[in-house]
Amino acid sequence: MGHLGSIIDYGIIGTLLLMSVVALAIAIERRLSYGKVDLERFRDRRTLEFELTRRLHLIATIGSNAPYIGLLGTVLGIMSTFYTMGSEGFLDTAKIMIGLALALKATAAGLLVAIPSLVFYNLLLRKARGIVLRWEAAHGR
């Protein structure tokens, strides 16, 4: 697959790997911080919500964009396969199928990043809402 293969392997898959590490790190940090929230420290609901939802948007952004980055890798891989077919003039179905299968790995990687990221986001958002409800109950609001 040549240069496009390297771009897919190191650029696209590397970017997706970095995104997954960032999403996981933020999810762990947020979950640990939720256990240490002192509800008495917050005088109003907005400040509490702001503190609880810090950086959650990054997890949601990673989850919603990872499939598109994976799709970009797949498109580049398919383009590379077609380019090789055209320039070499071969019609060996085994080589074509291998090229297409390798191209699809980027989409799979994108989904492997997106699905857990969105699960983390939803679980953390639910936990944050629960903490806000506890604050409201304690403060009569």
mmCIF file of C-alpha atoms in Angstrom:
data_model
loop_
_atom_site.group_PDB
_atom_site.id
_atom_site.type_symbol
_atom_site.label_atom_id
_atom_site.label_comp_id
_atom_site.label_asym_id
_atom_site.label_seq_id
_atom_site.Cartn_x
_atom_site.Cartn_y
_atom_site.Cartn_z
ATOM 1 C CA MET A 1 0.000 0.000 0.000
ATOM 2 C CA GLY A 2 3.023 2.293 0.109
ATOM 3 C CA HIS A 3 2.875 5.764 1.607
ATOM 4 C CA LEU A 4 -0.874 5.711 2.173
ATOM 5 C CA GLY A 5 -0.456 2.477 4.104
ATOM 6 C CA SER A 6 2.020 4.200 6.413
ATOM 7 C CA ILE A 7 -0.314 7.161 6.823
ATOM 8 C CA ILE A 8 -3.148 4.794 7.749
ATOM 9 C CA ASP A 9 -1.047 2.706 10.118
ATOM 10 C CA TYR A 10 0.821 5.476 11.881
ATOM 11 C CA GLY A 11 -1.321 8.541 11.267
ATOM 12 C CA ILE A 12 -4.902 7.325 11.489
ATOM 13 C CA ILE A 13 -4.454 4.362 13.841
ATOM 14 C CA GLY A 14 -1.969 6.370 15.930
ATOM 15 C CA THR A 15 -4.423 9.255 16.219
ATOM 16 C CA LEU A 16 -7.177 6.863 17.261
ATOM 17 C CA LEU A 17 -4.891 5.268 19.843
ATOM 18 C CA LEU A 18 -4.039 8.685 21.260
ATOM 19 C CA MET A 19 -7.729 9.606 21.359
ATOM 20 C CA SER A 20 -8.559 6.421 23.256
ATOM 21 C CA VAL A 21 -5.832 7.090 25.826
ATOM 22 C CA VAL A 22 -7.060 10.666 26.322
ATOM 23 C CA ALA A 23 -10.689 9.566 26.710
ATOM 24 C CA LEU A 24 -9.751 6.842 29.186
ATOM 25 C CA ALA A 25 -7.512 9.170 31.214
ATOM 26 C CA ILE A 26 -10.220 11.830 31.447
ATOM 27 C CA ALA A 27 -12.840 9.218 32.367
ATOM 28 C CA ILE A 28 -10.658 7.846 35.166
ATOM 29 C CA GLU A 29 -9.829 11.331 36.448
ATOM 30 C CA ARG A 30 -13.473 12.412 36.432
ATOM 31 C CA ARG A 31 -14.672 9.232 38.158
ATOM 32 C CA LEU A 32 -12.055 9.598 40.885
ATOM 33 C CA SER A 33 -12.909 13.277 41.354
ATOM 34 C CA TYR A 34 -16.609 12.458 41.776
ATOM 35 C CA GLY A 35 -15.787 10.433 44.876
ATOM 36 C CA LYS A 36 -14.088 13.456 46.463
ATOM 37 C CA VAL A 37 -16.784 16.076 45.841
ATOM 38 C CA ASP A 38 -17.602 18.078 48.955
ATOM 39 C CA LEU A 39 -21.184 19.193 48.374
ATOM 40 C CA GLU A 40 -21.020 21.752 51.200
ATOM 41 C CA ARG A 41 -18.350 23.670 49.314
ATOM 42 C CA PHE A 42 -20.794 24.656 46.567
ATOM 43 C CA ARG A 43 -23.237 27.489 47.156
ATOM 44 C CA ASP A 44 -25.095 27.247 43.855
ATOM 45 C CA ARG A 45 -26.072 24.528 41.424
ATOM 46 C CA ARG A 46 -24.334 26.055 38.387
ATOM 47 C CA THR A 47 -20.920 26.040 40.016
ATOM 48 C CA LEU A 48 -21.382 22.422 41.055
ATOM 49 C CA GLU A 49 -22.503 21.376 37.586
ATOM 50 C CA PHE A 50 -19.597 23.225 36.008
ATOM 51 C CA GLU A 51 -17.131 21.438 38.264
ATOM 52 C CA LEU A 52 -18.680 18.015 37.677
ATOM 53 C CA THR A 53 -18.868 18.273 33.893
ATOM 54 C CA ARG A 54 -15.365 19.650 33.320
ATOM 55 C CA ARG A 55 -13.700 17.902 30.369
ATOM 56 C CA LEU A 56 -16.678 15.602 29.716
ATOM 57 C CA HIS A 57 -17.125 17.383 26.389
ATOM 58 C CA LEU A 58 -13.721 16.042 25.323
ATOM 59 C CA ILE A 59 -14.861 12.459 25.853
ATOM 60 C CA ALA A 60 -18.039 13.144 23.869
ATOM 61 C CA THR A 61 -16.042 14.807 21.093
ATOM 62 C CA ILE A 62 -13.679 11.844 20.874
ATOM 63 C CA GLY A 63 -16.591 9.420 20.852
ATOM 64 C CA SER A 64 -18.440 11.240 18.123
ATOM 65 C CA ASN A 65 -15.442 11.879 15.867
ATOM 66 C CA ALA A 66 -13.481 8.611 16.132
ATOM 67 C CA PRO A 67 -15.692 6.810 13.571
ATOM 68 C CA TYR A 68 -15.061 9.589 11.054
ATOM 69 C CA ILE A 69 -11.320 9.393 11.537
ATOM 70 C CA GLY A 70 -11.546 5.624 11.074
ATOM 71 C CA LEU A 71 -13.615 6.139 7.956
ATOM 72 C CA LEU A 72 -10.979 8.511 6.609
ATOM 73 C CA GLY A 73 -8.402 5.744 7.042
ATOM 74 C CA THR A 74 -10.660 3.301 5.224
ATOM 75 C CA VAL A 75 -11.182 5.689 2.318
ATOM 76 C CA LEU A 76 -7.425 6.265 2.073
ATOM 77 C CA GLY A 77 -6.819 2.510 2.154
ATOM 78 C CA ILE A 78 -9.354 1.854 -0.591
ATOM 79 C CA MET A 79 -7.871 4.659 -2.677
ATOM 80 C CA SER A 80 -4.444 3.089 -2.236
ATOM 81 C CA THR A 81 -5.777 -0.319 -3.300
ATOM 82 C CA PHE A 82 -7.391 1.120 -6.409
ATOM 83 C CA TYR A 83 -4.278 3.121 -7.232
ATOM 84 C CA THR A 84 -2.136 0.001 -6.953
ATOM 85 C CA MET A 85 -4.584 -1.935 -9.114
ATOM 86 C CA GLY A 86 -4.502 0.783 -11.759
ATOM 87 C CA SER A 87 -0.766 1.357 -11.771
ATOM 88 C CA GLU A 88 0.247 -2.312 -11.692
ATOM 89 C CA GLY A 89 -2.604 -3.454 -13.886
ATOM 90 C CA PHE A 90 -3.244 -6.538 -11.787
ATOM 91 C CA LEU A 91 -6.611 -8.099 -11.165
ATOM 92 C CA ASP A 92 -5.550 -10.655 -8.583
ATOM 93 C CA THR A 93 -8.589 -10.912 -6.322
ATOM 94 C CA ALA A 94 -6.514 -12.116 -3.366
ATOM 95 C CA LYS A 95 -4.412 -8.938 -3.376
ATOM 96 C CA ILE A 96 -7.500 -6.773 -3.818
ATOM 97 C CA MET A 97 -9.284 -8.422 -0.901
ATOM 98 C CA ILE A 98 -6.226 -8.119 1.343
ATOM 99 C CA GLY A 99 -5.944 -4.418 0.492
ATOM 100 C CA LEU A 100 -9.613 -3.810 1.217
ATOM 101 C CA ALA A 101 -9.514 -5.816 4.440
ATOM 102 C CA LEU A 102 -6.528 -3.812 5.657
ATOM 103 C CA ALA A 103 -8.333 -0.606 4.750
ATOM 104 C CA LEU A 104 -11.322 -1.583 6.876
ATOM 105 C CA LYS A 105 -9.161 -1.950 9.978
ATOM 106 C CA ALA A 106 -9.244 1.839 10.354
ATOM 107 C CA THR A 107 -13.041 1.855 10.573
ATOM 108 C CA ALA A 108 -12.928 -0.952 13.115
ATOM 109 C CA ALA A 109 -10.369 0.969 15.161
ATOM 110 C CA GLY A 110 -12.546 4.082 15.027
ATOM 111 C CA LEU A 111 -15.507 2.141 16.362
ATOM 112 C CA LEU A 112 -13.362 0.554 19.072
ATOM 113 C CA VAL A 113 -12.509 4.054 20.271
ATOM 114 C CA ALA A 114 -15.979 5.578 19.834
ATOM 115 C CA ILE A 115 -18.116 2.996 21.597
ATOM 116 C CA PRO A 116 -16.291 2.954 24.952
ATOM 117 C CA SER A 117 -15.848 6.742 24.850
ATOM 118 C CA LEU A 118 -19.578 7.278 24.517
ATOM 119 C CA VAL A 119 -20.272 4.725 27.239
ATOM 120 C CA PHE A 120 -17.818 6.556 29.550
ATOM 121 C CA TYR A 121 -19.450 9.875 28.709
ATOM 122 C CA ASN A 122 -22.965 8.633 29.471
ATOM 123 C CA LEU A 123 -21.958 6.908 32.704
ATOM 124 C CA LEU A 124 -20.058 9.958 33.939
ATOM 125 C CA LEU A 125 -22.870 12.318 32.976
ATOM 126 C CA ARG A 126 -25.333 10.129 34.868
ATOM 127 C CA LYS A 127 -23.066 10.111 37.924
ATOM 128 C CA ALA A 128 -22.731 13.916 37.748
ATOM 129 C CA ARG A 129 -26.505 14.329 37.548
ATOM 130 C CA GLY A 130 -26.885 12.092 40.592
ATOM 131 C CA ILE A 131 -24.475 14.258 42.574
ATOM 132 C CA VAL A 132 -26.366 17.397 41.527
ATOM 133 C CA LEU A 133 -29.632 15.789 42.670
ATOM 134 C CA ARG A 134 -28.065 14.967 46.047
ATOM 135 C CA TRP A 135 -26.933 18.604 46.350
ATOM 136 C CA GLU A 136 -30.426 19.860 45.480
ATOM 137 C CA ALA A 137 -32.002 17.545 48.054
ATOM 138 C CA ALA A 138 -29.574 18.705 50.737
ATOM 139 C CA HIS A 139 -30.113 22.370 49.937
ATOM 140 C CA GLY A 140 -33.881 22.239 49.507
ATOM 141 C CA ARG A 141 -33.903 23.122 45.817
#
